[in-house]
Coordinates of C-alpha atoms in Angstrom, one line a residue:
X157 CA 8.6 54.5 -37.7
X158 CA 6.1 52.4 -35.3
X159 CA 7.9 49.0 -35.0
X160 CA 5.4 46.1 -35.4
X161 CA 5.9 43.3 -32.9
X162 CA 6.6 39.9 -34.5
X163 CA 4.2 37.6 -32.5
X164 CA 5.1 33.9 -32.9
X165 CA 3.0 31.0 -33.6
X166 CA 1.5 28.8 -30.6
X167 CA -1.0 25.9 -31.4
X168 CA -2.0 25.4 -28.2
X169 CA -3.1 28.9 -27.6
X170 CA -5.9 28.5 -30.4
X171 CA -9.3 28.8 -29.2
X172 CA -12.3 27.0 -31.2
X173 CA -12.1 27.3 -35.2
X174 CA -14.9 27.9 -37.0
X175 CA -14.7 24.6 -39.2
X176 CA -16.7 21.5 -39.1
X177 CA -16.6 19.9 -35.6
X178 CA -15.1 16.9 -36.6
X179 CA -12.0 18.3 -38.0
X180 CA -11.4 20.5 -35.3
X181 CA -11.4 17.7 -32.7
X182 CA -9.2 15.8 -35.2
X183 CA -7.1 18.6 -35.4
X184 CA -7.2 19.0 -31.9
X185 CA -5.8 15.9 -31.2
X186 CA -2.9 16.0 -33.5
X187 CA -1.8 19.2 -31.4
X188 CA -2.6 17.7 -28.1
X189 CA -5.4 20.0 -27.5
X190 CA -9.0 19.4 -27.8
X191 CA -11.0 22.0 -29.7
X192 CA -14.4 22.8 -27.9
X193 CA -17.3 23.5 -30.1
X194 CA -17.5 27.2 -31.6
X195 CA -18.4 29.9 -29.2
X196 CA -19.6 33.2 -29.6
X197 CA -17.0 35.0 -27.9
X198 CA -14.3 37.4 -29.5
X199 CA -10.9 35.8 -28.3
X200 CA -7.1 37.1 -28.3
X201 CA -4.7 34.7 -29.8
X202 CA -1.6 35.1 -29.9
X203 CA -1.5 33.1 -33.2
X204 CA -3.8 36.3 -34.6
X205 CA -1.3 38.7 -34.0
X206 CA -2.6 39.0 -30.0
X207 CA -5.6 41.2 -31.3
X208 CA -9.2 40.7 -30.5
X209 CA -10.9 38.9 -33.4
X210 CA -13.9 38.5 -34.7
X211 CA -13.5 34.5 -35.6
X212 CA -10.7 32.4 -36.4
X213 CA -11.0 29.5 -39.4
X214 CA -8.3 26.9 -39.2
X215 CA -8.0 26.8 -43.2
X216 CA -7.1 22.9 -43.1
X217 CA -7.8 22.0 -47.2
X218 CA -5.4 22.9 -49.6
X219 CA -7.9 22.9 -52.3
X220 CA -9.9 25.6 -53.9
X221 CA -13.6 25.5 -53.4
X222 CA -16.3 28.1 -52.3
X223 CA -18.7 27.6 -48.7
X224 CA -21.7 25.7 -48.7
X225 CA -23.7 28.9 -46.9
X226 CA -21.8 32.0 -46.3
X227 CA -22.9 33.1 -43.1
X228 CA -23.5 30.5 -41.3
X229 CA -20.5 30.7 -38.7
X230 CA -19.0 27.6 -40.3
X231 CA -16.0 27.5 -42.7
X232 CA -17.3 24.3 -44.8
X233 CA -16.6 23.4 -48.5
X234 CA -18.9 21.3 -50.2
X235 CA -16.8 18.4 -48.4
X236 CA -17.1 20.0 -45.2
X237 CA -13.7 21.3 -45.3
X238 CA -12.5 24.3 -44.8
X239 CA -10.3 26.0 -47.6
X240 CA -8.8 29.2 -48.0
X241 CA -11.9 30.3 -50.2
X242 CA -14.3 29.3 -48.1
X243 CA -13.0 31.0 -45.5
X244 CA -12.6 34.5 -46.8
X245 CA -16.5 33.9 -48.2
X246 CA -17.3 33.0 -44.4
X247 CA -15.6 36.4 -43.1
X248 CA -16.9 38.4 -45.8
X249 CA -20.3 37.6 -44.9
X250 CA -19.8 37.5 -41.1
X251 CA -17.7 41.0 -40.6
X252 CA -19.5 44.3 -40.8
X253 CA -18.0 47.4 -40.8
X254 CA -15.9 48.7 -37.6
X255 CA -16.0 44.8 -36.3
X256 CA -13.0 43.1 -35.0
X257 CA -10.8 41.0 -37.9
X258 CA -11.7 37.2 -38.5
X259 CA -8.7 35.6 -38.6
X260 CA -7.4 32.6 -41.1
X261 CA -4.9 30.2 -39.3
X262 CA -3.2 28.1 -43.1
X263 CA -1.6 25.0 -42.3
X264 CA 1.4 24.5 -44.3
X265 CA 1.9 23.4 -47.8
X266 CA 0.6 25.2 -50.8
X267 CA -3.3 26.1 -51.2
X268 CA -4.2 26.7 -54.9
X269 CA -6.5 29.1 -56.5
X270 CA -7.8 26.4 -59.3
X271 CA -11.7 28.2 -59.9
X272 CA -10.7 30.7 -63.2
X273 CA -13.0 33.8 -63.9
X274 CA -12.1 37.7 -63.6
X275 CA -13.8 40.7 -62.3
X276 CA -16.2 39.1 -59.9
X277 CA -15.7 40.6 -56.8
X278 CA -17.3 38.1 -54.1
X279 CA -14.6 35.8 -53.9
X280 CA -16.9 32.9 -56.1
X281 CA -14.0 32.9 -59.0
X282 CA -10.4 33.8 -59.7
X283 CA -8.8 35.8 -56.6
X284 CA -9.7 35.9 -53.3
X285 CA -12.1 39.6 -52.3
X286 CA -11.4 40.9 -49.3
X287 CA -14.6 43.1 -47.9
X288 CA -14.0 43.0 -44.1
X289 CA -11.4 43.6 -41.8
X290 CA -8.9 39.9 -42.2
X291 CA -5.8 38.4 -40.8
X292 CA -5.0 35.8 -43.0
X293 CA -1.7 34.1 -40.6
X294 CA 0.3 31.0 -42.5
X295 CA 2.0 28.0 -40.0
X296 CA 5.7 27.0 -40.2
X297 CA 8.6 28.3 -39.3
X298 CA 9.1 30.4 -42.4
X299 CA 7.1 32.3 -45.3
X300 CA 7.9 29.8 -47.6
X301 CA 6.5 26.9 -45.1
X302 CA 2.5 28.1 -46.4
X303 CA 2.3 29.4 -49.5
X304 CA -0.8 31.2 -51.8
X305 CA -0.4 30.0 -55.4
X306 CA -2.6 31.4 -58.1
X307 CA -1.4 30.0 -60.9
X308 CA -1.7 32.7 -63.3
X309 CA -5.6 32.7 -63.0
X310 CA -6.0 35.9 -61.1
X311 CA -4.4 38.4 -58.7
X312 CA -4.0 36.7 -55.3
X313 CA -6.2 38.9 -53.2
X314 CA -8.4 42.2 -53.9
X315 CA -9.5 44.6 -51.1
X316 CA -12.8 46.4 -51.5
X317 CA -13.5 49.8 -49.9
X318 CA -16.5 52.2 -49.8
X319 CA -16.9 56.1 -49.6
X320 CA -17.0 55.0 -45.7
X321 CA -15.3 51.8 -45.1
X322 CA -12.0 50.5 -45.5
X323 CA -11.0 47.4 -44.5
X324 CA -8.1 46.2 -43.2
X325 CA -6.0 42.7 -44.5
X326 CA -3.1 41.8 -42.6
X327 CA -0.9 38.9 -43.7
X328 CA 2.0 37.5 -42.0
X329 CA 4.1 34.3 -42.5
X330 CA 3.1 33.5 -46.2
X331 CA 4.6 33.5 -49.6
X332 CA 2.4 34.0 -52.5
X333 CA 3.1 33.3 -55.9
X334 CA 1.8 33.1 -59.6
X335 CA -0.4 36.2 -59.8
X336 CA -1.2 37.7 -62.8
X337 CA -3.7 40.4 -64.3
X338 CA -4.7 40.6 -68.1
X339 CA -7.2 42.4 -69.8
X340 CA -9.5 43.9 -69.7
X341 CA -7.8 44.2 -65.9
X342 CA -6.1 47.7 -66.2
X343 CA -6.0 48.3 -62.4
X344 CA -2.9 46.6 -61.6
X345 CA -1.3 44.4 -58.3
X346 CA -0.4 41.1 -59.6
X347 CA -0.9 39.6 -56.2
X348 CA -2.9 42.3 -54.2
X349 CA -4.9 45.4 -55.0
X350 CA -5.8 47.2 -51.9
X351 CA -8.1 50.3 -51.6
X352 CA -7.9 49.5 -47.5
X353 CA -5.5 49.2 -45.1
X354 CA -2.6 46.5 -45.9
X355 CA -0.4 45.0 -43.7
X356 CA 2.4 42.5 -44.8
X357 CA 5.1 40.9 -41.6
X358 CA 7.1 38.4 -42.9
X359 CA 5.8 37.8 -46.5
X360 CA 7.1 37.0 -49.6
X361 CA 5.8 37.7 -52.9
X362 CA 7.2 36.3 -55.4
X363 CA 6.4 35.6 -59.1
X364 CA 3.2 38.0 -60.0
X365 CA 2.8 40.2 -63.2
X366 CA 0.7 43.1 -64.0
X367 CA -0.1 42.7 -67.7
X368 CA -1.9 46.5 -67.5
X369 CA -1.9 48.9 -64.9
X370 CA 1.0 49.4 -62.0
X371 CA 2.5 47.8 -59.7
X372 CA 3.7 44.1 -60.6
X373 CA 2.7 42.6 -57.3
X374 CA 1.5 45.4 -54.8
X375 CA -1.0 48.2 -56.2
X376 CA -2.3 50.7 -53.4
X377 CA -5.0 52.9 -54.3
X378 CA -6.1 55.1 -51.3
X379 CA -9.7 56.1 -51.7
X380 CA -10.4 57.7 -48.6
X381 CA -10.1 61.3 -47.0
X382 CA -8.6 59.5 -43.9
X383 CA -4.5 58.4 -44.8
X384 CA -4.6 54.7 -45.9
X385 CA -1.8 53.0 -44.9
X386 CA 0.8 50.2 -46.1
X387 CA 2.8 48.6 -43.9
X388 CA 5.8 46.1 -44.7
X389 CA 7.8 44.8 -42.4
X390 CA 10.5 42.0 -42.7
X391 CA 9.4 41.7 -46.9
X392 CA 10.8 39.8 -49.7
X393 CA 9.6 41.6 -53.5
X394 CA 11.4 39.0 -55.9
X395 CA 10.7 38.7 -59.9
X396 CA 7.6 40.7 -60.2
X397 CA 6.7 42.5 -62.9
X398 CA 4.7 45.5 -64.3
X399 CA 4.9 45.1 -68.0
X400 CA 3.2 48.3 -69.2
X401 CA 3.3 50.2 -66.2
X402 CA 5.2 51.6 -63.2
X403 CA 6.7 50.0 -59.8
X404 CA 8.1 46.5 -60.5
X405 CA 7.0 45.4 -57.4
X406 CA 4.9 48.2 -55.6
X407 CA 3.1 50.9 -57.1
X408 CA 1.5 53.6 -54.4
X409 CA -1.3 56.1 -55.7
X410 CA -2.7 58.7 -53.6
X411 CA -4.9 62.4 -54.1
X412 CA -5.5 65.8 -52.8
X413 CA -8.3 64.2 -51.4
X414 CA -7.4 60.7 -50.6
X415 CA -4.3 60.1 -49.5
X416 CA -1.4 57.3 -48.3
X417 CA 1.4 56.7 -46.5
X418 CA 4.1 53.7 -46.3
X419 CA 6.1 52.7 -43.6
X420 CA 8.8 50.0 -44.6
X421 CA 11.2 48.4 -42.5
X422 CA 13.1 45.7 -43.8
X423 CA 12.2 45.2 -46.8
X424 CA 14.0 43.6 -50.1
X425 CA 12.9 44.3 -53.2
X426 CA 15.1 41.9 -56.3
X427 CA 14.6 41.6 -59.4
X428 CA 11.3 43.3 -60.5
X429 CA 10.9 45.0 -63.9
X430 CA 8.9 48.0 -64.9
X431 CA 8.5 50.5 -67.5
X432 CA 9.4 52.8 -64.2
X433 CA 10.7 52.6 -60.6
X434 CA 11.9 49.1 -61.2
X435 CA 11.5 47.9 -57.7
X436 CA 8.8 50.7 -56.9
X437 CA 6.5 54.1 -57.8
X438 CA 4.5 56.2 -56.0
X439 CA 3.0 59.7 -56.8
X440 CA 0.3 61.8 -55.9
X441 CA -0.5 62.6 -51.8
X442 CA 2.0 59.7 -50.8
X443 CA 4.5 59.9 -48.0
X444 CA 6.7 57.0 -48.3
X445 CA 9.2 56.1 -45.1
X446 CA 11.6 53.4 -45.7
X447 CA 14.3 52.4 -43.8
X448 CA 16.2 49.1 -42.9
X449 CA 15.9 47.8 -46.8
X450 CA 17.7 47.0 -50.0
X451 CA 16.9 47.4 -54.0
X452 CA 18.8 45.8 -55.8
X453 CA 18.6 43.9 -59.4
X454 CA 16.0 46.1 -60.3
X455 CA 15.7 47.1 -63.9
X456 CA 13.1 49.5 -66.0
X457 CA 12.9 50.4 -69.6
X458 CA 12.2 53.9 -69.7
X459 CA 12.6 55.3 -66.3
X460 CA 14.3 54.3 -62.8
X461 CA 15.6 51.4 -62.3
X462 CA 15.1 51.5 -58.2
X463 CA 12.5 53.5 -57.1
X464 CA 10.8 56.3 -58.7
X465 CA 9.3 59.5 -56.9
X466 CA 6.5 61.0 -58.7
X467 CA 4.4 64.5 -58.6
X468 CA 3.8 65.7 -55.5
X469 CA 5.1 62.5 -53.3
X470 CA 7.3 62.8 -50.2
X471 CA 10.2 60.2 -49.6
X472 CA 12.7 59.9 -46.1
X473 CA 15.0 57.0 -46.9
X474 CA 17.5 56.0 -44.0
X475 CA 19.9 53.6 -43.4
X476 CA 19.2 51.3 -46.9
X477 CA 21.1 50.2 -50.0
X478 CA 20.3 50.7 -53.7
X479 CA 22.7 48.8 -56.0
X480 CA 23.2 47.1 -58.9
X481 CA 20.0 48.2 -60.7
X482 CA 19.3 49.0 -64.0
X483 CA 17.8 52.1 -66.1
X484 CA 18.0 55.4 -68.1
X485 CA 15.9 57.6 -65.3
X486 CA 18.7 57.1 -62.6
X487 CA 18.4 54.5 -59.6
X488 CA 16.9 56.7 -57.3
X489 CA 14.5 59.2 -59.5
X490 CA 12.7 62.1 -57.9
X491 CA 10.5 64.2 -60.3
X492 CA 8.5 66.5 -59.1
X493 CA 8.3 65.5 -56.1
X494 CA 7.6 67.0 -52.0
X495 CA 9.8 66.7 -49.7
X496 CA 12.7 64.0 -49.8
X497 CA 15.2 63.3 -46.7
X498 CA 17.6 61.1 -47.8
X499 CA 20.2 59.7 -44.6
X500 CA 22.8 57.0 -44.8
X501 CA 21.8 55.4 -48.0
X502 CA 24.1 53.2 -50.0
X503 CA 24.1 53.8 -53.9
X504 CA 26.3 51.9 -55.9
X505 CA 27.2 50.4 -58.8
X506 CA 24.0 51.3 -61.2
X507 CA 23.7 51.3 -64.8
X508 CA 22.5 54.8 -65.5
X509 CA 21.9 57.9 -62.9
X510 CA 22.4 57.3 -59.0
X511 CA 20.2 60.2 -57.4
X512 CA 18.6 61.8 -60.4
X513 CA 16.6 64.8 -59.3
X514 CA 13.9 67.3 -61.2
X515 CA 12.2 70.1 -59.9
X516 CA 12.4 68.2 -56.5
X517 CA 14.0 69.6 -53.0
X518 CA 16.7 67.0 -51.7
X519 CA 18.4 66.6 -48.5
X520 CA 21.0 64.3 -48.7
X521 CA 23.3 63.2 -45.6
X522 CA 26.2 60.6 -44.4
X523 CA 25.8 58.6 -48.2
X524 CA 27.3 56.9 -50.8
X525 CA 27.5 57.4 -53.8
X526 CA 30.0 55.4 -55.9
X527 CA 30.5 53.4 -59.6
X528 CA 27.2 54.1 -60.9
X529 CA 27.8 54.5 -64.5
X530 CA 26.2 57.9 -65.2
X531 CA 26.2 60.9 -62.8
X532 CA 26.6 59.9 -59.2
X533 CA 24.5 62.7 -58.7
X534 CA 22.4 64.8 -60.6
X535 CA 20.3 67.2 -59.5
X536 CA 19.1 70.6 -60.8
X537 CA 20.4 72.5 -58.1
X538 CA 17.5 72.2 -55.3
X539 CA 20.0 70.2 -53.1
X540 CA 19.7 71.9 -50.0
X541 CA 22.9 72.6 -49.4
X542 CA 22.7 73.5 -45.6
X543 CA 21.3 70.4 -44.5
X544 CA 23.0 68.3 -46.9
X545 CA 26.7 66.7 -46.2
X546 CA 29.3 64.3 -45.2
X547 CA 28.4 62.2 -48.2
X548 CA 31.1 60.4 -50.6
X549 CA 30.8 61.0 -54.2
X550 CA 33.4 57.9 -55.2
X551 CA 33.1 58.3 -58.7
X552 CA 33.3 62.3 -58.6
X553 CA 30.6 62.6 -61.4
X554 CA 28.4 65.7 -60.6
X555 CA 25.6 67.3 -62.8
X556 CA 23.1 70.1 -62.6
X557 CA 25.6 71.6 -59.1
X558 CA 28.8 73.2 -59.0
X559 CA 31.2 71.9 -56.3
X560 CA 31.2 74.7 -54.9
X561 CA 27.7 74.4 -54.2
X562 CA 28.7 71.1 -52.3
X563 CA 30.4 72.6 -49.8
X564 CA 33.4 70.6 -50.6
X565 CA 34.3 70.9 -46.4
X566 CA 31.9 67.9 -45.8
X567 CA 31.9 66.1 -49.4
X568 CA 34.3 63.6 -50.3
X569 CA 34.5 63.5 -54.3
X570 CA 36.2 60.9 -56.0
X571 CA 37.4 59.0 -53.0
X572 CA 37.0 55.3 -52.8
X573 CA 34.2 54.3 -50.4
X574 CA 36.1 51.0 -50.3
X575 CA 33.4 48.5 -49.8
X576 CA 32.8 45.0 -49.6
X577 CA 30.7 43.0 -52.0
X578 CA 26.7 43.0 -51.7
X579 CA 25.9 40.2 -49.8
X580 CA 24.6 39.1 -46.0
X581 CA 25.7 41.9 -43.5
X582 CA 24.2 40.1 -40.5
X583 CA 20.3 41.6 -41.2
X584 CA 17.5 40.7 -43.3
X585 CA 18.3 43.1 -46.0
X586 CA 22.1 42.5 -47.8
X587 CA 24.4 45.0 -48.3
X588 CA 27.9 46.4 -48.3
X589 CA 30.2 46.4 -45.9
X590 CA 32.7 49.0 -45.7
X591 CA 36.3 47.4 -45.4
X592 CA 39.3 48.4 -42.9
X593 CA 40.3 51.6 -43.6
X594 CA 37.8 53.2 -45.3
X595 CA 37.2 56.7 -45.1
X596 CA 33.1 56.6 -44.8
X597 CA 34.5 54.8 -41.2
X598 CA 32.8 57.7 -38.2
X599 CA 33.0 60.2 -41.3
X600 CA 29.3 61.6 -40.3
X601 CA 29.7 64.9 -38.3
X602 CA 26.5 66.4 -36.7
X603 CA 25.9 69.6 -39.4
X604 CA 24.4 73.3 -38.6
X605 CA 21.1 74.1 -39.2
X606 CA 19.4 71.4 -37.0
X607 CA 20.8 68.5 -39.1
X608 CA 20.3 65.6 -36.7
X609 CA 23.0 64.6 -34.5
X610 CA 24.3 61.3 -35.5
X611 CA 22.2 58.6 -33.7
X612 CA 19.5 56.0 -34.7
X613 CA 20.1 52.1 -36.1
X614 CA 22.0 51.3 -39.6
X615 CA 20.1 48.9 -41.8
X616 CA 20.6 46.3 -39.9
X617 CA 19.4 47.5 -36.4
X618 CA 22.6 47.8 -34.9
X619 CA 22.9 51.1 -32.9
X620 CA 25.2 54.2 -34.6
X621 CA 27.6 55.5 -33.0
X622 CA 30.0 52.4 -32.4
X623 CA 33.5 52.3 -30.5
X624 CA 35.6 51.9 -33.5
X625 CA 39.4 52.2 -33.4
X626 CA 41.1 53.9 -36.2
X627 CA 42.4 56.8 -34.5
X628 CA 39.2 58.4 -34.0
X629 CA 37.8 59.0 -30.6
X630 CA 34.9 56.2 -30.0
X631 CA 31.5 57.3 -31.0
X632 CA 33.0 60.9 -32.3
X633 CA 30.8 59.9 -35.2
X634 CA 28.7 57.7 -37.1
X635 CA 29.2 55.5 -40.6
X636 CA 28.7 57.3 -44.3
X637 CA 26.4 54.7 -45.8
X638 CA 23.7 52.3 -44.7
X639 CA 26.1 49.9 -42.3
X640 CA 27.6 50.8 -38.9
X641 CA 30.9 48.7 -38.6
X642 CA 31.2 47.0 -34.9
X643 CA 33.6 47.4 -31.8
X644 CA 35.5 45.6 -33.0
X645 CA 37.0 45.4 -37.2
X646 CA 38.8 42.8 -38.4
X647 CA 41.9 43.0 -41.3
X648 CA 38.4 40.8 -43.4
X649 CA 36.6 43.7 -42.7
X650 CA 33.6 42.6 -40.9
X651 CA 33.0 43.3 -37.3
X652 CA 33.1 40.9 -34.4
X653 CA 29.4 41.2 -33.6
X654 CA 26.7 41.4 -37.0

């Protein structure tokens, strides 16, 4: 998985905004730089991610108000401010397609969508549409510094595409909040509906609902023959919801003809309900790579409580935890589906299923699987049984596959994985830590038939092997589950160095 490059924020590295002159130079001064008047040029700041860009609008109003003339180069409100609104108007009407990003610099505090109306799609009412390529970058030293608040009005942000064009919205260091669709709505995405290229770096979204439709605060809908892409890194999903639909938080659509691909890294999705895939749902051409991450307090009615794997969608899951989630279609549901690679996952303590596979061929390798209170595992015997191994089945609970089929050599059933608590594990994501002396401790062999060799990171970046010392030669293998332990273990059971 490409590894996006967290860029931080320096003030003094901004060129000219487009806003009116006077504020800039008054801004200017507050930072101890003195803005120039607007140029023409297409700069690289490194507070735009370090990419060229089209403009950049310091977004210096908290209120909600539209521009005075769209296309004029000037991010002005009918104050001569410039507001979030405003600025997104200003962009629309300045980009064209294939053109560089504009970018939107948000000082901190919260900026409020206050102009109500739905389905209008030029950013004049309700939420915010996106219709050319847009970084929209928030100030402070954490997401929750500059925050997006709807207030129920609208979804946050919508992003437009054509038969020919998609654009492509990047947001990093922001929190938004309060979105919410209702009829006649159907499509979905609380806070963002995307037909274009999205990209989320340390964002949280927190609070949205999807009265209709999928996907409680994320709804992807690729629309293209060229792969749309979502990309999450560093990602907080907290109490969304999807009330008649599927994916709590994140709800990923793609066709024969149009389709998508995720790459998360670091990503937490808690407390999101769904009728399905609690925490997230994807189906059609989808190929979904997570890694890094943890589900957890997820809960659905009448399906998966973690994530759900629909027709025809491909899944590798590495180094993450699922736990403590809630629902009748297992905590990890895969119906239908392509191809699913399953490494080092941590799956525990679920009301309901823990893997719950249909008509779906699963490797699984170096997991956990322990306390959920149906099945640990329940498949319908498309386990691939040659690449799949060196997993611990604590609970011993197996369905739809024989033991035999297991290969009992390199399956642990109905030991204890003897794990710590969910909690901080040194990483963005939480997780469990396994305790001194337990036997998912350098249990991962390297297996036949080109199973990988143990290498890579553990959820929280730290590099597998590790010198351990239990009696096992150092680095002679890696950790079952989704957390390396350290050089060094302690009788507490965490490791000298998180």
């Amino acid at each position: 998985m490409p590894e996006i490059t967290r860029v931080p924020f320096n003030r003094s590295a901004l060129p000219a905004p487009r806003c009116a002159l006077g504020v800039a130079l008054g801004l200017g001064l507050l930072a101890g730089a003195a803005f120039a008047q607007p140029t023409a040029v297409t700069p690289r700041s490194p507070a735009c991610g370090g990419e060229p860009t089209l403009e950049i609008f310091l977004v210096d109003d908290l209120e909600d108000g539209s521009d005075r003339v769209p296309g004029d180069g000037l991010c002005q409100n009918e104050q001569f401010r410039c507001n979030l609104r405003a600025a997104i108007q200003e962009a629309n009407a300045l980009g064209s397609p294939g053109s560089p990003p504009s970018c939107l610099i948000l000082v901190g505090g919260v900026h409020r969508l206050s102009r109500p109306g739905r389905n209008e799609d030029d950013a004049l009412f309700g939420d915010l549409d996106v219709h050319r390529a847009l970084r929209i970058q928030g100030i402070g030293p954490f997401p929750a510094f500059t925050l997006i608040e709807a207030q129920g009005l609208d979804r946050v942000l919508q992003v437009h595409a054509t038969p020919n064009f998609r654009p492509r919205l990047s947001i990093a260091n922001l929190r938004l909040s309060g979105g919410h669709t209702a009829l006649p709505d159907t499509a979905g995405g609380g806070a963002i509906l995307s037909a274009g290229e999205l990209v989320l770096e340390d964002v949280e979204l927190v609070g949205h609902r999807a009265d209709q439709g999928h996907g409680g605060a994320v709804a992807m809908l690729a629309s293209t023959p060229v792969t749309t892409q979502l990309t999450l890194s560093r990602v907080l999903l907290a109490s969304n919801e999807a009330r008649a639909g599927h994916g709590g938080a994140l709800w990923l659509q793609g066709w024969a003809n149009a389709p998508l691909a995720l790459l998360a890294e670091e990503v937490v999705a808690q407390d999101n309900r769904a009728l399905d895939g609690g925490a997230m749902a994807g189906t059609g051409e989808v190929a979904m790579a997570i890694r890094g991450s943890a589900f957890f307090g997820n809960a659905a009615s009448q399906g998966a409580g973690g994530i759900a794997v629909g027709s025809g969608a491909r899944l590798q899951l590495d180094a993450s935890t699922i736990h403590a989630n809630a629902g009748s279609g297992g905590a990890l549901a895969l119906r239908n589906a392509g191809t699913v690679r399953v490494s080092h996952l941590t799956l525990t303590e679920n009301v309901g299923p823990g893997l719950h596979a249909r008509a779906t061929p699963v490797e699984l390798s170096a997991s956990i699987l322990h306390g959920n209170s149906a099945a640990d595992l329940d498949v319908d015997g498309l386990l691939n049984s040659l690449r799949s191994g060196f997993n611990v089945l604590g609970g011993g609970s197996i369905d739809g596959i024989s033991l035999a089929e297991l290969k009992p050599a390199t399956w642990w059933v109905g030991a204890d994985p003897a794990l710590g608590a969910m909690g901080s594990v040194g990483g963005f994501a939480p997780g469990r830590m396994p305790l001194s002396g337990s036997p998912v401790i350098d249990g991962y062999r390297q297996l036949p038939a080109g199973q990988p060799a143990c290498s890579g990171v553990d959820q929280r970046g730290l590099t597998r092997p590790q010198v351990l010392t239990q009696g096992i030669a150092p680095g002679e293998g890696c950790d079952i589950g989704a957390i390396e332990l350290g050089e060094r273990l302690y009788a507490s059971g965490f490791e000298s160095a998180p």
